[in-house]
XYZ file of N, CA and C in Angstrom:
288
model
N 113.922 95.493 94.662
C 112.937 95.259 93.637
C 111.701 94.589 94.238
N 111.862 93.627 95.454
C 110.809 93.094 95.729
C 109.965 94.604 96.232
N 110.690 94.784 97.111
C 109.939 95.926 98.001
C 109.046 97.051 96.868
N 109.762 97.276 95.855
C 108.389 97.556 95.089
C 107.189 96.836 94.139
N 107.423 95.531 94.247
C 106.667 94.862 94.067
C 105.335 94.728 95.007
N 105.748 94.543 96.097
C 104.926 94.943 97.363
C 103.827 95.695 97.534
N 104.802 97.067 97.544
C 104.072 97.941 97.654
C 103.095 98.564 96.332
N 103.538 97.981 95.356
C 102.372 97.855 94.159
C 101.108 97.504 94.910
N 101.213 96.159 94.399
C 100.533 95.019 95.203
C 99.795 95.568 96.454
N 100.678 95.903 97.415
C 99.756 96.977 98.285
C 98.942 97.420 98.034
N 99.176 98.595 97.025
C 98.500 100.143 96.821
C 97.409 99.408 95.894
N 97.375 98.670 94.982
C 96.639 98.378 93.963
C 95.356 97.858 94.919
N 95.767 96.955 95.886
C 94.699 96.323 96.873
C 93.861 97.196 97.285
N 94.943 98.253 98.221
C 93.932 98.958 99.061
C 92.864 99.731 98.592
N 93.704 100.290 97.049
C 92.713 101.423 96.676
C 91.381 100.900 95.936
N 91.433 99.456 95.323
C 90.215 98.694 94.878
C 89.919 98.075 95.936
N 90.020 97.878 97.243
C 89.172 97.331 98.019
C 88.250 98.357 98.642
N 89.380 99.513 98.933
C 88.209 100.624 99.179
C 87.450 101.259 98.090
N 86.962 100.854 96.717
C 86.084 101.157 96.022
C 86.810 102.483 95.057
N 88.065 101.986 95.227
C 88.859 103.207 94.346
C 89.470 103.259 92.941
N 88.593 101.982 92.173
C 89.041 101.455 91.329
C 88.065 102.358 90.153
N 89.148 102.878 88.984
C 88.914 103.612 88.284
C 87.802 103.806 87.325
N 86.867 104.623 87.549
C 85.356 104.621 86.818
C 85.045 105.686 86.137
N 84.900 105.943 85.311
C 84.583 106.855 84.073
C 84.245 107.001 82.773
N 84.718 107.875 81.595
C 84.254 107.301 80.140
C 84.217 105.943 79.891
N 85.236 105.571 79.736
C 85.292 104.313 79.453
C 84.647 103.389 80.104
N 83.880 103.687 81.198
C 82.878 102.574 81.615
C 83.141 102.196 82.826
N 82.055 101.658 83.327
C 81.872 101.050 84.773
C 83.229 99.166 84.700
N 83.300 99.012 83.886
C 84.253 98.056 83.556
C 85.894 98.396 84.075
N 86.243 99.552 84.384
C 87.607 100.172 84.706
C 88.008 99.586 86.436
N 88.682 98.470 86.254
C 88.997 98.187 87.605
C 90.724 97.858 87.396
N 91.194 99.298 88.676
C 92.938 98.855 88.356
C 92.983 97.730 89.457
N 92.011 96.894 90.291
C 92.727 95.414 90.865
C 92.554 94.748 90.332
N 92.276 94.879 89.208
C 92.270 93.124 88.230
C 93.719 93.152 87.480
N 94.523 94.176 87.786
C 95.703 94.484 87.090
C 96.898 93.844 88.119
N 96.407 93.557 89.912
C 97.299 92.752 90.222
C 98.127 91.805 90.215
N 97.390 91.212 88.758
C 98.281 89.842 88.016
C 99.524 90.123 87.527
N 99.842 91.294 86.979
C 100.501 91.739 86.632
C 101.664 92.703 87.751
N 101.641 92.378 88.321
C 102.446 92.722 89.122
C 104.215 92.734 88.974
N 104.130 91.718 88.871
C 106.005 90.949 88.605
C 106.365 91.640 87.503
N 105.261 91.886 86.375
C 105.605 92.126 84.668
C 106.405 94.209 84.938
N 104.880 94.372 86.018
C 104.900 95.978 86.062
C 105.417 96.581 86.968
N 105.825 95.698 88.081
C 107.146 96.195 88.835
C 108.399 95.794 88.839
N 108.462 94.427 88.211
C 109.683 93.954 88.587
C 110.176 93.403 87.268
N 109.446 93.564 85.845
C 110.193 93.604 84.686
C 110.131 92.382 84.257
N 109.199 91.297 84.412
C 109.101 89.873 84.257
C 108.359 89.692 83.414
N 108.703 88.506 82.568
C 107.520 88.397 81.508
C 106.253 88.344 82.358
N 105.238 89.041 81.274
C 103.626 88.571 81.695
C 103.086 87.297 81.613
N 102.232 86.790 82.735
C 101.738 86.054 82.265
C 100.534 85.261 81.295
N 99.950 84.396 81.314
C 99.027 84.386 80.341
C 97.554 85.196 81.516
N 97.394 85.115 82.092
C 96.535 85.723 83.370
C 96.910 87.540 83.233
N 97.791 87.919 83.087
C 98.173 89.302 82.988
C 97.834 89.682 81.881
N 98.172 89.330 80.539
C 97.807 89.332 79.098
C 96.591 90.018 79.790
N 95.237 88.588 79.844
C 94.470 88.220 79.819
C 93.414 89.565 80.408
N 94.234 90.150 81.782
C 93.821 91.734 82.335
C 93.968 92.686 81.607
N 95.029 92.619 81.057
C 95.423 93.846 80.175
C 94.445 93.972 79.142
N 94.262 92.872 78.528
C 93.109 92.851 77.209
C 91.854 93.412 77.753
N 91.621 93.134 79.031
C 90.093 93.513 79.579
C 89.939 94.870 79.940
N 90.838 95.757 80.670
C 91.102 96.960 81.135
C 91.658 97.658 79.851
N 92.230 97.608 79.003
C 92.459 98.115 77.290
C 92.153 99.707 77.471
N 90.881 99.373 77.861
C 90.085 101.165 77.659
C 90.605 101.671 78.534
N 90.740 101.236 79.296
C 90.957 102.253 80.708
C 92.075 102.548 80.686
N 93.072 102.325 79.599
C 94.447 102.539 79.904
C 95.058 104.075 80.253
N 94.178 104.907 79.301
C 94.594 106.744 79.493
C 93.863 107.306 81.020
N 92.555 106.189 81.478
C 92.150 106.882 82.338
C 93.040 106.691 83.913
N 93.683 105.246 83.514
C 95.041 105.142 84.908
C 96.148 105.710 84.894
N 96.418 105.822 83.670
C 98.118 107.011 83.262
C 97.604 107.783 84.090
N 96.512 108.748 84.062
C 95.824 109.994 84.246
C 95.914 110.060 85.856
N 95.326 108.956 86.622
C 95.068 109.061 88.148
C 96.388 108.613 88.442
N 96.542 109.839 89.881
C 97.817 109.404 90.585
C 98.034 108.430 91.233
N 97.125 107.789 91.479
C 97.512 106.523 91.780
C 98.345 105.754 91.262
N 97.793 105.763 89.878
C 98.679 104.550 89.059
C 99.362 104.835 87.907
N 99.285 106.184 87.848
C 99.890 106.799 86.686
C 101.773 106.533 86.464
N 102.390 106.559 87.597
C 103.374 106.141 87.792
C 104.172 104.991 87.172
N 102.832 103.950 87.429
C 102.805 102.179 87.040
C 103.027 102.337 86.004
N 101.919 102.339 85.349
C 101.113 102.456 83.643
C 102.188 103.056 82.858
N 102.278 104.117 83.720
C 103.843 104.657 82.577
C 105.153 104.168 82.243
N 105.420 103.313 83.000
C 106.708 102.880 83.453
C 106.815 101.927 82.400
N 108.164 102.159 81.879
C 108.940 101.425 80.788
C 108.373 99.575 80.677
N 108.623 99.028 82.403
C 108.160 98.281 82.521
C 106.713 97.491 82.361
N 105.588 98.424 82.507
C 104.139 98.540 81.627
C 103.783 98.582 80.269
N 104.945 99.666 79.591
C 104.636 99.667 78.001
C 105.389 98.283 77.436
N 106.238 97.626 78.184
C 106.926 96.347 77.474
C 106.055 95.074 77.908
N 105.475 95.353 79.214
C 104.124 94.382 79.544
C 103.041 94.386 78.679
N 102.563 95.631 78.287
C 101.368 95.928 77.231
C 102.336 95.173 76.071
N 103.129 95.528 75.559
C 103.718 95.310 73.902
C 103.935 94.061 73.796
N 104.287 93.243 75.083
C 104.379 91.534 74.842
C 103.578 91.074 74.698
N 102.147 91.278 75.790
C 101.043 90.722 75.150
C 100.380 91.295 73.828
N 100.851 91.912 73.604
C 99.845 91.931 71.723
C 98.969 93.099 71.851
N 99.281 93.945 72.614
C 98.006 94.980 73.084
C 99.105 96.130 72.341
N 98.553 96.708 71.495
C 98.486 98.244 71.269
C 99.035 99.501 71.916
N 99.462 100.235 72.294
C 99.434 100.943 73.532
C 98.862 102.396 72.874
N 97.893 102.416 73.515
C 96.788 103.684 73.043
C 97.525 105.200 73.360
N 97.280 105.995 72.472
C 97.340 107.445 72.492
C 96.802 108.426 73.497
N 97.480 109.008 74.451
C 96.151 109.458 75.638
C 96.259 111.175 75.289
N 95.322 111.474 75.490
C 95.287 113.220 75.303
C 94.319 113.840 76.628
């Protein structure tokens, strides 16, 4: 479990450090490394924290546009994400 914690954590880094952080409809605001807080919640099934909440509320919009990219579509989908979204109080949006 750690080891995919990690490599979250990894991938989430590399691809927003190299400027790979998700930009589109929803706005120049779409960044999946501010979602590294969330890490423990979205890989490893841990409550969120108030700092994770806190991302999730900010990235909101962007939620169909990371399902969507392979990058993180994996994450976002994962049982463990929709129970991270549903603890903090967030909605979990409809994607088409």
């Amino acid at each position: 479990m750690m080891r995919k914690l990690a490599v979250l954590v990894l991938a989430v880094a590399m691809v927003a450090a190299c400027g790979g952080g998700v930009v589109g409809v929803a706005g120049a605001g779409c960044n999946a490394g501010q979602l590294t807080v969330c890490a423990g919640a979205i890989a490893g099934g841990a409550r969120p924290t108030a700092a994770c909440c806190s991302s999730l509320r900010a990235q909101q919009g962007c939620f169909c546009q990371f399902a969507k990219d392979p990058r993180y579509g994996r994450y976002v989908n994962s049982p463990n994400a929709r129970k991270a979204v549903s603890s903090c109080g967030i909605a979990l949006p409809t994607c088409h």
